[in-house]
């Protein structure tokens, strides 16, 4: 899965935020865990979308090549 520019920018901003002084170590870990979960969910979402598209295209009736050739003649 390729990341969009917006996703890359958001991740950089979150990384900068995590490194700010004043955050406790536990808070940093929670933010990093949330970022990892978000990345995992995005990847899963992409896989599910591809699966749905593949299943949808497999279930649509297709014309046989002989019939198609006959119709185009």
mmCIF file of N, CA and C in Angstrom:
data_model
loop_
_atom_site.group_PDB
_atom_site.id
_atom_site.type_symbol
_atom_site.label_atom_id
_atom_site.label_comp_id
_atom_site.label_asym_id
_atom_site.label_seq_id
_atom_site.Cartn_x
_atom_site.Cartn_y
_atom_site.Cartn_z
ATOM 1 N N UNK A 1 0.842 -1.179 0.000
ATOM 2 C CA UNK A 1 0.000 0.000 0.000
ATOM 3 C C UNK A 1 0.889 1.244 0.000
ATOM 4 N N UNK A 2 0.609 2.140 -0.907
ATOM 5 C CA UNK A 2 1.368 3.381 -0.942
ATOM 6 C C UNK A 2 0.661 4.431 -0.096
ATOM 7 N N UNK A 3 1.471 5.195 0.604
ATOM 8 C CA UNK A 3 0.919 6.246 1.442
ATOM 9 C C UNK A 3 0.753 7.510 0.627
ATOM 10 N N UNK A 4 -0.337 8.216 0.900
ATOM 11 C CA UNK A 4 -0.543 9.495 0.237
ATOM 12 C C UNK A 4 0.349 10.538 0.900
ATOM 13 N N UNK A 5 0.517 11.654 0.225
ATOM 14 C CA UNK A 5 1.311 12.747 0.800
ATOM 15 C C UNK A 5 0.700 13.226 2.108
ATOM 16 N N UNK A 6 -0.624 13.241 2.160
ATOM 17 C CA UNK A 6 -1.308 13.685 3.380
ATOM 18 C C UNK A 6 -1.010 12.735 4.546
ATOM 19 N N UNK A 7 -1.012 11.440 4.271
ATOM 20 C CA UNK A 7 -0.696 10.465 5.317
ATOM 21 C C UNK A 7 0.737 10.632 5.804
ATOM 22 N N UNK A 8 1.667 10.825 4.869
ATOM 23 C CA UNK A 8 3.067 11.012 5.242
ATOM 24 C C UNK A 8 3.239 12.265 6.094
ATOM 25 N N UNK A 9 2.569 13.345 5.693
ATOM 26 C CA UNK A 9 2.648 14.604 6.441
ATOM 27 C C UNK A 9 2.084 14.426 7.845
ATOM 28 N N UNK A 10 0.938 13.759 7.944
ATOM 29 C CA UNK A 10 0.326 13.530 9.258
ATOM 30 C C UNK A 10 1.230 12.700 10.155
ATOM 31 N N UNK A 11 1.863 11.682 9.583
ATOM 32 C CA UNK A 11 2.763 10.855 10.380
ATOM 33 C C UNK A 11 3.964 11.654 10.874
ATOM 34 N N UNK A 12 4.509 12.518 10.018
ATOM 35 C CA UNK A 12 5.636 13.355 10.446
ATOM 36 C C UNK A 12 5.224 14.310 11.561
ATOM 37 N N UNK A 13 4.043 14.890 11.425
ATOM 38 C CA UNK A 13 3.545 15.792 12.469
ATOM 39 C C UNK A 13 3.351 15.055 13.787
ATOM 40 N N UNK A 14 2.804 13.850 13.714
ATOM 41 C CA UNK A 14 2.610 13.073 14.940
ATOM 42 C C UNK A 14 3.951 12.692 15.570
ATOM 43 N N UNK A 15 4.924 12.341 14.748
ATOM 44 C CA UNK A 15 6.248 12.010 15.284
ATOM 45 C C UNK A 15 6.863 13.224 15.980
ATOM 46 N N UNK A 16 6.720 14.386 15.363
ATOM 47 C CA UNK A 16 7.233 15.616 16.004
ATOM 48 C C UNK A 16 6.505 15.873 17.317
ATOM 49 N N UNK A 17 5.191 15.649 17.313
ATOM 50 C CA UNK A 17 4.389 15.868 18.511
ATOM 51 C C UNK A 17 4.842 14.927 19.627
ATOM 52 N N UNK A 18 5.101 13.694 19.276
ATOM 53 C CA UNK A 18 5.514 12.699 20.269
ATOM 54 C C UNK A 18 6.832 13.097 20.916
ATOM 55 N N UNK A 19 7.696 13.747 20.177
ATOM 56 C CA UNK A 19 9.009 14.115 20.696
ATOM 57 C C UNK A 19 9.005 15.433 21.481
ATOM 58 N N UNK A 20 7.872 16.075 21.567
ATOM 59 C CA UNK A 20 7.805 17.344 22.307
ATOM 60 C C UNK A 20 8.100 17.129 23.784
ATOM 61 N N UNK A 21 8.783 18.087 24.385
ATOM 62 C CA UNK A 21 9.020 17.987 25.830
ATOM 63 C C UNK A 21 7.686 18.127 26.575
ATOM 64 N N UNK A 22 7.618 17.521 27.715
ATOM 65 C CA UNK A 22 6.416 17.631 28.526
ATOM 66 C C UNK A 22 5.531 16.399 28.438
ATOM 67 N N UNK A 23 5.755 15.553 27.448
ATOM 68 C CA UNK A 23 4.975 14.319 27.359
ATOM 69 C C UNK A 23 5.660 13.242 28.199
ATOM 70 N N UNK A 24 4.858 12.517 28.910
ATOM 71 C CA UNK A 24 5.385 11.399 29.684
ATOM 72 C C UNK A 24 5.720 10.245 28.741
ATOM 73 N N UNK A 25 6.584 9.376 29.205
ATOM 74 C CA UNK A 25 6.972 8.221 28.402
ATOM 75 C C UNK A 25 5.757 7.354 28.050
ATOM 76 N N UNK A 26 4.872 7.171 29.006
ATOM 77 C CA UNK A 26 3.661 6.379 28.771
ATOM 78 C C UNK A 26 2.787 7.013 27.693
ATOM 79 N N UNK A 27 2.691 8.337 27.715
ATOM 80 C CA UNK A 27 1.897 9.044 26.705
ATOM 81 C C UNK A 27 2.502 8.853 25.314
ATOM 82 N N UNK A 28 3.820 8.911 25.259
ATOM 83 C CA UNK A 28 4.507 8.692 23.973
ATOM 84 C C UNK A 28 4.220 7.288 23.437
ATOM 85 N N UNK A 29 4.292 6.319 24.324
ATOM 86 C CA UNK A 29 4.035 4.939 23.913
ATOM 87 C C UNK A 29 2.593 4.767 23.429
ATOM 88 N N UNK A 30 1.653 5.369 24.129
ATOM 89 C CA UNK A 30 0.247 5.276 23.715
ATOM 90 C C UNK A 30 0.037 5.885 22.333
ATOM 91 N N UNK A 31 0.671 7.014 22.092
ATOM 92 C CA UNK A 31 0.548 7.668 20.780
ATOM 93 C C UNK A 31 1.171 6.792 19.701
ATOM 94 N N UNK A 32 2.329 6.237 19.975
ATOM 95 C CA UNK A 32 2.992 5.363 18.985
ATOM 96 C C UNK A 32 2.156 4.109 18.713
ATOM 97 N N UNK A 33 1.566 3.547 19.755
ATOM 98 C CA UNK A 33 0.709 2.369 19.576
ATOM 99 C C UNK A 33 -0.514 2.721 18.723
ATOM 100 N N UNK A 34 -1.092 3.886 18.975
ATOM 101 C CA UNK A 34 -2.247 4.323 18.189
ATOM 102 C C UNK A 34 -1.860 4.542 16.727
ATOM 103 N N UNK A 35 -0.669 5.101 16.510
ATOM 104 C CA UNK A 35 -0.191 5.313 15.143
ATOM 105 C C UNK A 35 0.006 3.983 14.425
ATOM 106 N N UNK A 36 0.552 2.990 15.124
ATOM 107 C CA UNK A 36 0.765 1.671 14.531
ATOM 108 C C UNK A 36 -0.577 0.999 14.225
ATOM 109 N N UNK A 37 -1.517 1.127 15.144
ATOM 110 C CA UNK A 37 -2.845 0.547 14.914
ATOM 111 C C UNK A 37 -3.519 1.201 13.706
ATOM 112 N N UNK A 38 -3.365 2.501 13.579
ATOM 113 C CA UNK A 38 -3.925 3.205 12.435
ATOM 114 C C UNK A 38 -3.307 2.703 11.130
ATOM 115 N N UNK A 39 -1.996 2.532 11.124
ATOM 116 C CA UNK A 39 -1.318 2.020 9.927
ATOM 117 C C UNK A 39 -1.797 0.605 9.602
ATOM 118 N N UNK A 40 -1.948 -0.226 10.628
ATOM 119 C CA UNK A 40 -2.426 -1.598 10.417
ATOM 120 C C UNK A 40 -3.846 -1.600 9.858
ATOM 121 N N UNK A 41 -4.700 -0.748 10.397
ATOM 122 C CA UNK A 41 -6.086 -0.678 9.927
ATOM 123 C C UNK A 41 -6.170 -0.167 8.493
ATOM 124 N N UNK A 42 -5.320 0.782 8.144
ATOM 125 C CA UNK A 42 -5.293 1.266 6.759
ATOM 126 C C UNK A 42 -4.905 0.149 5.796
ATOM 127 N N UNK A 43 -3.894 -0.627 6.188
ATOM 128 C CA UNK A 43 -3.448 -1.733 5.342
ATOM 129 C C UNK A 43 -4.549 -2.787 5.212
ATOM 130 N N UNK A 44 -5.215 -3.087 6.313
ATOM 131 C CA UNK A 44 -6.311 -4.060 6.270
ATOM 132 C C UNK A 44 -7.455 -3.553 5.404
ATOM 133 N N UNK A 45 -7.758 -2.282 5.527
ATOM 134 C CA UNK A 45 -8.811 -1.669 4.719
ATOM 135 C C UNK A 45 -8.491 -1.797 3.230
ATOM 136 N N UNK A 46 -7.242 -1.544 2.884
ATOM 137 C CA UNK A 46 -6.820 -1.649 1.481
ATOM 138 C C UNK A 46 -6.965 -3.085 0.986
ATOM 139 N N UNK A 47 -6.555 -4.056 1.797
ATOM 140 C CA UNK A 47 -6.697 -5.465 1.411
ATOM 141 C C UNK A 47 -8.160 -5.841 1.235
ATOM 142 N N UNK A 48 -9.015 -5.380 2.137
ATOM 143 C CA UNK A 48 -10.440 -5.688 2.040
ATOM 144 C C UNK A 48 -11.068 -5.061 0.799
ATOM 145 N N UNK A 49 -10.679 -3.836 0.486
ATOM 146 C CA UNK A 49 -11.197 -3.192 -0.729
ATOM 147 C C UNK A 49 -10.820 -3.990 -1.974
ATOM 148 N N UNK A 50 -9.574 -4.438 -2.038
ATOM 149 C CA UNK A 50 -9.127 -5.218 -3.189
ATOM 150 C C UNK A 50 -9.882 -6.539 -3.275
ATOM 151 N N UNK A 51 -10.108 -7.164 -2.128
ATOM 152 C CA UNK A 51 -10.852 -8.424 -2.110
ATOM 153 C C UNK A 51 -12.278 -8.218 -2.589
ATOM 154 N N UNK A 52 -12.920 -7.162 -2.130
ATOM 155 C CA UNK A 52 -14.292 -6.865 -2.552
ATOM 156 C C UNK A 52 -14.344 -6.628 -4.051
ATOM 157 N N UNK A 53 -13.407 -5.859 -4.573
ATOM 158 C CA UNK A 53 -13.379 -5.604 -6.013
ATOM 159 C C UNK A 53 -13.175 -6.895 -6.799
ATOM 160 N N UNK A 54 -12.282 -7.741 -6.312
ATOM 161 C CA UNK A 54 -12.019 -9.005 -6.995
ATOM 162 C C UNK A 54 -13.258 -9.901 -6.972
ATOM 163 N N UNK A 55 -13.925 -9.988 -5.820
ATOM 164 C CA UNK A 55 -15.127 -10.816 -5.712
ATOM 165 C C UNK A 55 -16.263 -10.261 -6.552
ATOM 166 N N UNK A 56 -16.375 -8.950 -6.574
ATOM 167 C CA UNK A 56 -17.431 -8.317 -7.370
ATOM 168 C C UNK A 56 -17.231 -8.597 -8.857
ATOM 169 N N UNK A 57 -15.994 -8.489 -9.305
ATOM 170 C CA UNK A 57 -15.729 -8.711 -10.732
ATOM 171 C C UNK A 57 -15.889 -10.182 -11.090
ATOM 172 N N UNK A 58 -15.631 -11.076 -10.141
ATOM 173 C CA UNK A 58 -15.781 -12.508 -10.408
ATOM 174 C C UNK A 58 -17.247 -12.909 -10.481
ATOM 175 N N UNK A 59 -18.106 -12.186 -9.780
ATOM 176 C CA UNK A 59 -19.518 -12.566 -9.745
ATOM 177 C C UNK A 59 -20.330 -11.959 -10.885
ATOM 178 N N UNK A 60 -19.773 -11.010 -11.603
ATOM 179 C CA UNK A 60 -20.522 -10.429 -12.718
ATOM 180 C C UNK A 60 -20.462 -11.374 -13.907
ATOM 181 N N UNK A 61 -21.594 -11.598 -14.522
ATOM 182 C CA UNK A 61 -21.611 -12.521 -15.658
ATOM 183 C C UNK A 61 -20.767 -11.969 -16.807
ATOM 184 N N UNK A 62 -19.998 -12.848 -17.387
ATOM 185 C CA UNK A 62 -19.147 -12.453 -18.508
ATOM 186 C C UNK A 62 -19.608 -13.167 -19.766
ATOM 187 N N UNK A 63 -19.443 -12.474 -20.852
ATOM 188 C CA UNK A 63 -19.810 -13.022 -22.145
ATOM 189 C C UNK A 63 -18.701 -13.964 -22.619
ATOM 190 N N UNK A 64 -19.083 -15.081 -23.198
ATOM 191 C CA UNK A 64 -18.059 -15.966 -23.725
ATOM 192 C C UNK A 64 -17.354 -15.273 -24.894
ATOM 193 N N UNK A 65 -16.130 -15.630 -25.129
ATOM 194 C CA UNK A 65 -15.377 -14.966 -26.199
ATOM 195 C C UNK A 65 -15.992 -15.251 -27.568
ATOM 196 N N UNK A 66 -16.559 -16.459 -27.754
ATOM 197 C CA UNK A 66 -17.199 -16.769 -29.043
ATOM 198 C C UNK A 66 -18.413 -15.877 -29.265
ATOM 199 N N UNK A 67 -19.236 -15.711 -28.244
ATOM 200 C CA UNK A 67 -20.419 -14.853 -28.357
ATOM 201 C C UNK A 67 -20.000 -13.417 -28.598
ATOM 202 N N UNK A 68 -19.009 -12.978 -27.872
ATOM 203 C CA UNK A 68 -18.511 -11.613 -28.030
ATOM 204 C C UNK A 68 -18.011 -11.374 -29.464
ATOM 205 N N UNK A 69 -17.225 -12.310 -29.960
ATOM 206 C CA UNK A 69 -16.722 -12.185 -31.347
ATOM 207 C C UNK A 69 -17.876 -12.155 -32.349
ATOM 208 N N UNK A 70 -18.874 -12.985 -32.120
ATOM 209 C CA UNK A 70 -20.031 -13.026 -33.027
ATOM 210 C C UNK A 70 -20.787 -11.707 -33.012
ATOM 211 N N UNK A 71 -20.920 -11.116 -31.840
ATOM 212 C CA UNK A 71 -21.647 -9.838 -31.736
ATOM 213 C C UNK A 71 -20.901 -8.698 -32.417
ATOM 214 N N UNK A 72 -19.577 -8.756 -32.384
ATOM 215 C CA UNK A 72 -18.787 -7.693 -33.007
ATOM 216 C C UNK A 72 -18.667 -7.836 -34.514
ATOM 217 N N UNK A 73 -19.057 -8.976 -35.049
ATOM 218 C CA UNK A 73 -18.971 -9.164 -36.532
ATOM 219 C C UNK A 73 -20.087 -8.448 -37.243
#
